[in-house]
Short mmCIF file of C-alpha atoms and ligand atoms in Angstrom, two decimals:
data_model
loop_
_atom_site.label_atom_id
_atom_site.label_comp_id
_atom_site.label_asym_id
_atom_site.label_seq_id
_atom_site.Cartn_x
_atom_site.Cartn_y
_atom_site.Cartn_z
CA MET V 1 -19.53 -197.67 145.79
CA GLY V 2 -16.02 -199.08 146.07
CA ALA V 3 -15.12 -202.75 145.71
CA GLN V 4 -14.25 -202.97 149.40
CA GLN V 5 -17.67 -201.76 150.53
CA VAL V 6 -19.37 -204.19 148.17
CA ARG V 7 -17.25 -207.02 149.63
CA GLU V 8 -18.12 -206.06 153.18
CA ARG V 9 -21.83 -205.79 152.46
CA PHE V 10 -21.73 -209.19 150.75
CA ALA V 11 -20.15 -210.68 153.89
CA GLU V 12 -22.86 -209.12 156.08
CA LEU V 13 -25.63 -210.45 153.86
CA TYR V 14 -24.33 -213.94 153.20
CA GLY V 15 -22.05 -214.64 156.18
CA ALA V 16 -18.82 -215.21 154.21
CA ASP V 17 -16.44 -213.27 151.98
CA PRO V 18 -17.24 -213.32 148.24
CA GLU V 19 -15.00 -215.29 145.89
CA GLY V 20 -14.41 -212.12 143.91
CA VAL V 21 -15.64 -208.70 142.84
CA TRP V 22 -16.34 -207.63 139.23
CA ALA V 23 -17.41 -204.38 137.56
CA ALA V 24 -19.16 -203.55 134.30
CA PRO V 25 -19.82 -200.03 132.99
CA GLY V 26 -22.79 -198.21 131.53
CA ARG V 27 -22.26 -196.66 128.12
CA VAL V 28 -23.16 -193.78 125.90
CA ASN V 29 -23.46 -194.10 122.18
CA LEU V 30 -21.36 -191.53 120.38
CA ILE V 31 -23.11 -192.07 117.04
CA GLY V 32 -25.17 -194.80 115.35
CA GLU V 33 -28.68 -194.57 116.78
CA HIS V 34 -31.41 -197.08 115.91
CA THR V 35 -29.02 -198.79 113.53
CA ASP V 36 -28.40 -201.86 115.67
CA TYR V 37 -31.63 -203.66 114.78
CA ASN V 38 -30.97 -202.82 111.13
CA ASP V 39 -27.68 -204.77 111.10
CA GLY V 40 -25.81 -201.46 110.97
CA PHE V 41 -22.98 -199.64 112.74
CA VAL V 42 -22.81 -198.23 116.26
CA MET V 43 -20.06 -196.49 118.20
CA PRO V 44 -20.50 -196.55 121.95
CA PHE V 45 -17.93 -195.95 124.65
CA ALA V 46 -17.93 -197.01 128.30
CA LEU V 47 -18.72 -194.59 131.11
CA PRO V 48 -16.85 -194.34 134.41
CA HIS V 49 -20.22 -195.22 135.99
CA GLN V 50 -20.37 -198.92 136.66
CA THR V 51 -22.17 -201.76 138.37
CA THR V 52 -20.06 -203.67 140.87
CA ALA V 53 -20.91 -207.22 141.93
CA ALA V 54 -19.52 -209.42 144.69
CA VAL V 55 -20.22 -213.03 143.80
CA SER V 56 -19.66 -216.56 145.14
CA ARG V 57 -20.63 -219.91 143.67
CA ARG V 58 -23.21 -222.25 145.17
CA THR V 59 -23.68 -225.94 144.46
CA ASP V 60 -27.33 -226.37 145.51
CA GLY V 61 -29.19 -224.91 142.53
CA VAL V 62 -30.06 -221.69 144.37
CA LEU V 63 -29.52 -218.11 143.18
CA ARG V 64 -29.55 -215.41 145.85
CA LEU V 65 -29.67 -211.79 144.70
CA HIS V 66 -29.35 -208.49 146.49
CA SER V 67 -28.98 -204.94 145.19
CA ALA V 68 -27.95 -201.95 147.28
CA ASP V 69 -29.90 -199.75 144.88
CA VAL V 70 -33.42 -201.06 145.34
CA GLY V 71 -35.47 -201.57 148.48
CA GLY V 72 -35.97 -205.05 149.84
CA GLY V 73 -33.81 -207.86 151.11
CA VAL V 74 -32.16 -210.87 149.52
CA VAL V 75 -34.26 -212.55 146.81
CA GLU V 76 -33.86 -216.33 146.59
CA LEU V 77 -34.64 -218.19 143.37
CA GLY V 78 -34.41 -221.88 142.42
CA LEU V 79 -32.51 -222.35 139.15
CA ASP V 80 -34.84 -225.07 137.91
CA ALA V 81 -37.81 -222.73 138.26
CA LEU V 82 -36.30 -219.92 136.16
CA ALA V 83 -38.67 -219.27 133.26
CA PRO V 84 -38.72 -216.49 130.63
CA GLN V 85 -40.94 -213.51 131.48
CA SER V 86 -41.92 -214.98 134.85
CA ASP V 87 -40.42 -212.03 136.72
CA THR V 88 -41.23 -208.35 136.19
CA GLY V 89 -38.80 -206.99 138.79
CA TRP V 90 -35.11 -206.09 138.69
CA THR V 91 -34.10 -209.67 139.53
CA ALA V 92 -35.15 -210.71 136.01
CA TYR V 93 -31.90 -209.22 134.64
CA PRO V 94 -29.41 -211.28 136.71
CA ALA V 95 -31.70 -214.32 136.78
CA GLY V 96 -32.05 -214.05 133.00
CA VAL V 97 -28.27 -214.22 132.65
CA VAL V 98 -28.10 -217.42 134.71
CA TRP V 99 -30.99 -218.82 132.68
CA ALA V 100 -29.27 -217.93 129.37
CA LEU V 101 -25.99 -219.52 130.49
CA ARG V 102 -27.76 -222.73 131.51
CA GLU V 103 -29.81 -222.74 128.29
CA ALA V 104 -26.52 -222.58 126.39
CA GLY V 105 -25.39 -225.70 128.23
CA HIS V 106 -23.11 -224.17 130.85
CA ALA V 107 -23.13 -225.95 134.20
CA VAL V 108 -23.90 -223.08 136.56
CA THR V 109 -25.12 -224.55 139.85
CA GLY V 110 -26.00 -221.40 141.79
CA ALA V 111 -24.60 -218.14 143.12
CA ASP V 112 -24.81 -215.53 145.83
CA VAL V 113 -24.73 -212.02 144.36
CA HIS V 114 -24.61 -208.56 145.88
CA LEU V 115 -24.70 -205.56 143.54
CA SER V 116 -24.18 -201.85 143.78
CA SER V 117 -24.26 -199.41 140.88
CA THR V 118 -23.37 -195.83 139.98
CA VAL V 119 -25.06 -196.07 136.57
CA PRO V 120 -28.23 -193.95 136.55
CA THR V 121 -31.18 -196.24 135.75
CA GLY V 122 -33.60 -195.53 132.92
CA ALA V 123 -31.49 -192.63 131.61
CA GLY V 124 -30.50 -194.37 128.38
CA LEU V 125 -27.06 -195.16 129.81
CA SER V 126 -27.60 -198.92 129.94
CA SER V 127 -27.77 -199.77 133.60
CA SER V 128 -29.53 -202.95 132.52
CA ALA V 129 -26.61 -204.10 130.36
CA ALA V 130 -24.11 -203.23 133.10
CA LEU V 131 -26.10 -205.40 135.50
CA GLU V 132 -26.30 -208.32 133.07
CA VAL V 133 -22.68 -208.15 131.97
CA VAL V 134 -21.23 -207.94 135.48
CA VAL V 135 -23.12 -211.09 136.49
CA ALA V 136 -22.19 -212.92 133.29
CA LEU V 137 -18.51 -212.05 133.66
CA ALA V 138 -18.42 -213.13 137.31
CA LEU V 139 -20.00 -216.50 136.50
CA ASN V 140 -17.75 -216.94 133.46
CA ASP V 141 -14.69 -216.51 135.68
CA LEU V 142 -15.92 -218.49 138.69
CA TYR V 143 -17.25 -221.43 136.67
CA GLU V 144 -14.32 -221.22 134.22
CA LEU V 145 -16.64 -221.19 131.23
CA GLY V 146 -14.01 -219.73 128.90
CA LEU V 147 -16.43 -217.44 127.07
CA GLN V 148 -15.10 -214.38 125.26
CA PRO V 149 -16.51 -210.91 126.09
CA TRP V 150 -18.51 -210.77 122.84
CA GLN V 151 -20.01 -214.18 123.63
CA LEU V 152 -21.02 -212.99 127.09
CA ALA V 153 -22.64 -209.96 125.44
CA ARG V 154 -24.66 -212.27 123.21
CA LEU V 155 -25.87 -214.29 126.19
CA CYS V 156 -26.80 -211.11 128.04
CA GLN V 157 -28.77 -209.88 125.04
CA ARG V 158 -30.60 -213.22 125.03
CA ALA V 159 -31.36 -212.72 128.73
CA GLU V 160 -32.79 -209.26 128.09
CA ASN V 161 -34.76 -210.22 124.95
CA SER V 162 -36.11 -213.59 126.01
CA TYR V 163 -36.10 -213.65 129.79
CA VAL V 164 -36.80 -210.01 130.69
CA GLY V 165 -38.82 -209.52 127.49
CA ALA V 166 -37.21 -206.27 126.28
CA PRO V 167 -36.50 -206.24 122.51
CA THR V 168 -33.09 -204.56 122.48
CA GLY V 169 -30.17 -204.85 120.07
CA ILE V 170 -26.66 -206.11 120.81
CA MET V 171 -24.98 -202.73 121.32
CA ASP V 172 -25.44 -202.15 125.04
CA GLN V 173 -24.12 -205.48 126.23
CA THR V 174 -21.22 -205.45 123.75
CA ALA V 175 -20.23 -201.96 124.87
CA SER V 176 -20.26 -202.91 128.53
CA ALA V 177 -18.34 -206.14 127.90
CA CYS V 178 -15.82 -205.01 125.25
CA CYS V 179 -15.04 -201.28 125.51
CA GLU V 180 -11.53 -200.07 126.30
CA GLN V 181 -10.35 -197.02 128.15
CA GLY V 182 -9.65 -194.01 125.92
CA HIS V 183 -11.44 -195.62 122.96
CA ALA V 184 -14.82 -195.78 121.32
CA LEU V 185 -15.97 -199.15 120.00
CA PHE V 186 -16.80 -199.30 116.29
CA LEU V 187 -19.15 -202.27 116.14
CA ASP V 188 -20.69 -203.89 113.09
CA THR V 189 -23.90 -205.32 114.52
CA ARG V 190 -24.26 -207.76 111.61
CA ASP V 191 -21.14 -209.85 112.13
CA LEU V 192 -20.12 -208.40 115.54
CA SER V 193 -16.69 -207.46 114.21
CA GLN V 194 -15.29 -204.60 116.24
CA ARG V 195 -12.51 -202.06 116.18
CA GLN V 196 -11.24 -199.92 119.05
CA ILE V 197 -11.01 -196.32 117.83
CA PRO V 198 -8.77 -193.98 119.87
CA PHE V 199 -11.01 -191.36 121.50
CA ASP V 200 -8.92 -189.53 124.06
CA LEU V 201 -10.81 -186.29 124.46
CA ALA V 202 -8.85 -184.84 127.37
CA ALA V 203 -5.58 -185.02 125.44
CA GLU V 204 -7.09 -182.71 122.82
CA GLY V 205 -8.59 -180.21 125.25
CA LEU V 206 -12.10 -181.48 124.60
CA ARG V 207 -14.91 -182.68 126.85
CA LEU V 208 -17.98 -184.75 126.20
CA LEU V 209 -20.89 -183.96 128.47
CA VAL V 210 -23.87 -186.18 129.12
CA VAL V 211 -27.02 -184.27 129.94
CA ASP V 212 -29.61 -186.53 131.53
CA THR V 213 -32.93 -184.75 131.04
CA GLN V 214 -34.47 -186.97 133.75
CA VAL V 215 -37.43 -187.29 131.40
CA LYS V 216 -38.94 -190.62 130.45
CA HIS V 217 -41.99 -190.34 128.27
CA ALA V 218 -44.41 -193.18 128.86
CA HIS V 219 -45.00 -194.14 125.23
CA SER V 220 -41.34 -194.90 124.49
CA GLY V 221 -41.74 -198.70 124.48
CA GLY V 222 -44.56 -198.77 121.90
CA GLU V 223 -42.86 -196.17 119.73
CA TYR V 224 -39.65 -198.24 119.66
CA GLY V 225 -41.66 -201.21 118.40
CA LYS V 226 -43.27 -199.07 115.70
CA ARG V 227 -39.93 -197.76 114.46
CA ARG V 228 -38.53 -201.24 114.36
CA ALA V 229 -41.52 -202.57 112.43
CA GLY V 230 -41.28 -199.61 110.01
CA CYS V 231 -37.62 -200.36 109.33
CA GLU V 232 -38.45 -204.01 108.67
CA LYS V 233 -41.17 -202.93 106.28
CA GLY V 234 -38.68 -200.69 104.46
CA ALA V 235 -36.20 -203.54 104.11
CA ALA V 236 -38.93 -205.85 102.80
CA LEU V 237 -40.11 -203.27 100.24
CA LEU V 238 -36.53 -202.82 99.05
CA GLY V 239 -35.87 -206.55 98.93
CA VAL V 240 -32.91 -206.51 101.33
CA ASP V 241 -32.28 -208.48 104.53
CA ALA V 242 -31.82 -205.31 106.55
CA LEU V 243 -31.53 -201.57 105.89
CA ARG V 244 -27.79 -201.93 106.35
CA ASP V 245 -27.78 -203.34 102.84
CA VAL V 246 -29.06 -200.13 101.24
CA PRO V 247 -25.92 -198.33 100.00
CA TYR V 248 -25.64 -194.65 100.91
CA ALA V 249 -24.75 -193.82 97.31
CA GLY V 250 -28.00 -195.42 96.17
CA LEU V 251 -30.22 -193.84 98.82
CA ASP V 252 -32.25 -191.52 96.58
CA ALA V 253 -33.01 -194.33 94.16
CA ALA V 254 -34.03 -196.58 97.05
CA LEU V 255 -36.34 -193.94 98.53
CA ALA V 256 -37.98 -193.48 95.15
CA ARG V 257 -38.83 -197.18 95.16
CA LEU V 258 -40.81 -196.94 98.41
CA GLY V 259 -44.01 -196.00 96.63
CA GLY V 260 -44.60 -192.72 98.43
CA ASP V 261 -44.90 -194.26 101.90
CA GLU V 262 -43.68 -191.10 103.67
CA GLU V 263 -43.21 -192.71 107.06
CA VAL V 264 -41.08 -195.53 105.71
CA VAL V 265 -39.12 -193.05 103.58
CA ARG V 266 -38.19 -191.09 106.71
CA LEU V 267 -37.19 -194.17 108.70
CA VAL V 268 -35.06 -195.59 105.88
CA ARG V 269 -33.40 -192.23 105.28
CA HIS V 270 -32.43 -191.96 108.94
CA VAL V 271 -30.95 -195.45 109.15
CA VAL V 272 -28.97 -195.25 105.89
CA THR V 273 -27.60 -191.76 106.59
CA GLU V 274 -26.84 -192.71 110.20
CA ASP V 275 -24.69 -195.65 109.10
CA GLU V 276 -22.81 -193.23 106.85
CA ARG V 277 -22.36 -190.84 109.80
CA VAL V 278 -20.80 -193.61 111.87
CA GLU V 279 -18.35 -194.40 109.07
CA ARG V 280 -17.54 -190.70 108.67
CA THR V 281 -16.95 -190.39 112.43
CA VAL V 282 -14.59 -193.36 112.36
CA SER V 283 -12.52 -191.89 109.54
CA LEU V 284 -12.36 -188.44 111.17
CA LEU V 285 -11.21 -189.93 114.46
CA ARG V 286 -8.66 -192.13 112.72
CA SER V 287 -7.22 -189.11 110.97
CA GLY V 288 -7.01 -187.31 114.32
CA ASP V 289 -9.66 -184.72 113.46
CA THR V 290 -11.77 -185.08 116.60
CA ARG V 291 -13.27 -181.57 116.49
CA ALA V 292 -14.70 -182.31 113.05
CA ILE V 293 -17.03 -184.97 114.43
CA GLY V 294 -19.09 -182.22 116.12
CA PRO V 295 -21.19 -181.33 113.05
CA VAL V 296 -21.69 -185.05 112.35
CA LEU V 297 -23.25 -185.49 115.79
CA THR V 298 -25.50 -182.49 115.20
CA GLU V 299 -26.60 -183.86 111.80
CA GLY V 300 -27.45 -187.08 113.58
CA HIS V 301 -29.69 -185.20 115.99
CA ALA V 302 -31.57 -183.49 113.17
CA SER V 303 -32.14 -186.87 111.54
CA LEU V 304 -33.46 -188.41 114.79
CA ARG V 305 -35.68 -185.39 115.37
CA ASP V 306 -37.06 -184.85 111.87
CA ASP V 307 -36.88 -188.24 110.17
CA PHE V 308 -36.99 -190.81 112.96
CA ARG V 309 -39.12 -188.50 115.15
CA ILE V 310 -38.01 -189.73 118.54
CA SER V 311 -36.69 -186.56 120.12
CA CYS V 312 -38.67 -184.47 122.62
CA PRO V 313 -38.70 -180.80 123.69
CA GLU V 314 -36.22 -181.38 126.52
CA LEU V 315 -33.66 -183.12 124.27
CA ASP V 316 -34.04 -180.45 121.57
CA LEU V 317 -33.54 -177.77 124.20
CA VAL V 318 -30.24 -179.32 125.32
CA VAL V 319 -28.97 -179.52 121.76
CA ASP V 320 -30.11 -176.04 120.69
CA THR V 321 -28.83 -174.36 123.86
CA ALA V 322 -25.47 -176.15 123.73
CA LEU V 323 -24.94 -175.21 120.08
CA ALA V 324 -25.89 -171.60 120.78
CA HIS V 325 -23.22 -171.52 123.49
CA GLY V 326 -20.26 -172.79 121.54
CA ALA V 327 -20.66 -176.58 121.55
CA LEU V 328 -18.88 -178.31 118.65
CA GLY V 329 -21.79 -180.71 118.27
CA ALA V 330 -24.66 -182.22 120.21
CA ARG V 331 -27.30 -184.89 119.83
CA MET V 332 -29.77 -187.01 121.71
CA THR V 333 -28.47 -190.49 122.50
CA GLY V 334 -30.28 -193.72 123.28
CA GLY V 335 -33.83 -194.79 122.56
CA GLY V 336 -35.41 -191.33 122.53
CA PHE V 337 -38.45 -189.57 124.04
CA GLY V 338 -36.31 -188.51 126.98
CA GLY V 339 -33.15 -189.92 128.49
CA SER V 340 -29.87 -188.20 127.70
CA ALA V 341 -28.14 -185.98 125.18
CA ILE V 342 -24.41 -185.68 124.55
CA VAL V 343 -22.52 -182.47 123.93
CA LEU V 344 -18.99 -182.21 122.50
CA ALA V 345 -17.26 -179.01 123.59
CA GLU V 346 -13.94 -177.32 124.15
CA ALA V 347 -12.91 -177.89 127.77
CA THR V 348 -12.85 -174.12 128.24
CA ASP V 349 -16.52 -173.78 127.23
CA VAL V 350 -17.92 -176.44 129.54
CA ASP V 351 -18.85 -174.23 132.49
CA THR V 352 -20.64 -171.60 130.44
CA LEU V 353 -22.41 -174.24 128.44
CA THR V 354 -23.58 -176.22 131.46
CA LYS V 355 -24.93 -173.08 133.09
CA ALA V 356 -26.75 -172.10 129.90
CA VAL V 357 -28.45 -175.51 129.66
CA GLU V 358 -29.46 -175.41 133.33
CA GLU V 359 -30.89 -171.91 132.93
CA ALA V 360 -32.77 -172.85 129.78
CA PHE V 361 -34.37 -175.80 131.60
CA ALA V 362 -35.35 -173.60 134.53
CA ALA V 363 -36.81 -170.97 132.20
CA ALA V 364 -38.86 -173.61 130.37
CA GLY V 365 -40.15 -175.03 133.66
CA HIS V 366 -38.46 -178.43 133.16
CA THR V 367 -36.97 -180.50 135.98
CA ALA V 368 -33.27 -179.63 136.40
CA PRO V 369 -31.10 -181.86 134.18
CA ARG V 370 -28.18 -183.85 135.51
CA VAL V 371 -24.95 -182.96 133.70
CA PHE V 372 -21.75 -184.98 133.94
CA GLU V 373 -18.59 -185.54 131.97
CA ALA V 374 -18.20 -188.82 130.09
CA VAL V 375 -14.60 -190.02 129.99
CA PRO V 376 -14.11 -193.10 127.79
CA SER V 377 -13.54 -195.78 130.43
CA PRO V 378 -12.66 -199.49 130.64
CA GLY V 379 -15.13 -202.27 129.89
CA ALA V 380 -16.12 -205.11 132.22
CA ARG V 381 -13.35 -206.62 134.33
CA ARG V 382 -12.52 -208.39 137.57
CA VAL V 383 -11.56 -205.89 140.27
CA VAL V 384 -10.74 -208.13 143.27
P1 LIG R 401 -31.32 -198.39 131.22
O1 LIG R 401 -30.67 -199.66 130.80
O2 LIG R 401 -31.35 -197.37 130.13
O3 LIG R 401 -30.79 -197.83 132.47
P2 LIG R 401 -33.58 -200.14 131.45
O4 LIG R 401 -35.04 -199.89 131.62
O5 LIG R 401 -33.14 -200.94 130.29
O6 LIG R 401 -32.86 -198.71 131.49
O7 LIG R 401 -33.03 -200.87 132.75
C1 LIG R 401 -33.26 -200.32 134.03
C2 LIG R 401 -33.68 -201.44 134.96
O8 LIG R 401 -32.55 -202.30 135.25
C3 LIG R 401 -34.12 -200.94 136.32
O9 LIG R 401 -35.49 -200.58 136.31
C4 LIG R 401 -33.86 -202.17 137.19
O10 LIG R 401 -34.89 -203.12 137.05
C5 LIG R 401 -32.60 -202.77 136.57
N1 LIG R 401 -31.39 -202.30 137.25
C6 LIG R 401 -30.38 -201.57 136.73
N2 LIG R 401 -29.40 -201.37 137.64
C7 LIG R 401 -29.80 -201.96 138.79
C8 LIG R 401 -29.23 -202.11 140.09
N3 LIG R 401 -28.06 -201.58 140.40
N4 LIG R 401 -29.93 -202.81 141.00
C9 LIG R 401 -31.13 -203.33 140.70
N5 LIG R 401 -31.70 -203.24 139.50
C10 LIG R 401 -31.07 -202.55 138.54
MG1 LIG R 402 -31.35 -200.93 129.24
#
């Protein structure tokens, strides 16, 4: 929905024009999966899909929230009553941001918020981070808090971890807050240092497709926790703070020290090789060899499927079908057990490839996937 429509709806709901309108994008992760809670590297870029928010300040300690994308009217919350994990609905995300800002000592005294989003929810494209970041940015501007985008990302992560109660890393919020058009963001999740890596696919005759399988397997939450605990166990056995500290060159020696714990061996191998794949992707892109990242993406998928074991038949079908029809590379992206895959292809192959994936899904009796092109887009910003 456009900024103007969001403004008009705000005025209908709250009886006055908003003070401004902001937007924050969803993201896909090009490479670097399940590395963010291991202090490792990730490389997301922002999608053209975004969450738009019209926002005004209030001075009476009240937060009013409305989303065009869910049923129901305006939800009114008192700021003094905001408490972590007190809310299981969508309002926990924006309320959590206000809570995190106030916890950090920022004098936010209330707001009226109306939201509308084009980011698919629950597809691994970070609609939750887009929602958090757009609210954080609006309040940062309106209350003149002077926080940098990476600091807003941190506060949003705190909102999601502590207030909503979802144990996620720092990637999604940083991507939404900090990405730049035509670039992927090389982020070191240990010290939050970041570099913008030119990633202008169209200029090279390439396309990156996102294939949303529309599948969400129910056990994904528990499995995420298990993988995370397994990685922590691996780090403890190896005597390092995080798996990020295991050098790629010393991987075989490290695996040999894990005492035959096959599950931990697989998890450690994925994380250490995945960090190396991010670094390889960065150097290929910096040398202008974009096509050469295809096989790196595909290697990443094999590692997530065989070592980390978080793929599913639908994701494997996207990857296998795309590769059989000329894709340069493909992999699942996001948490796993459903959600989306990405496919890097020559622009000229996109139609054939898309049709092949759709036909393969139909033949296997799966729900039709949603396929769209991901153009590296701008991060969060004020639009009106
Ligand atoms: P993802 O971030 O991968 O899309 P999550 O489960 O982390 O999936 O977040 C999705 C949740 O975020 C939704 O269930 C909803 O509670 C909230 N959400 C996202 N976008 C909106 C929106 N535009 N309006 C209301 N709630 C939203
Ligand atoms: Mg999310």
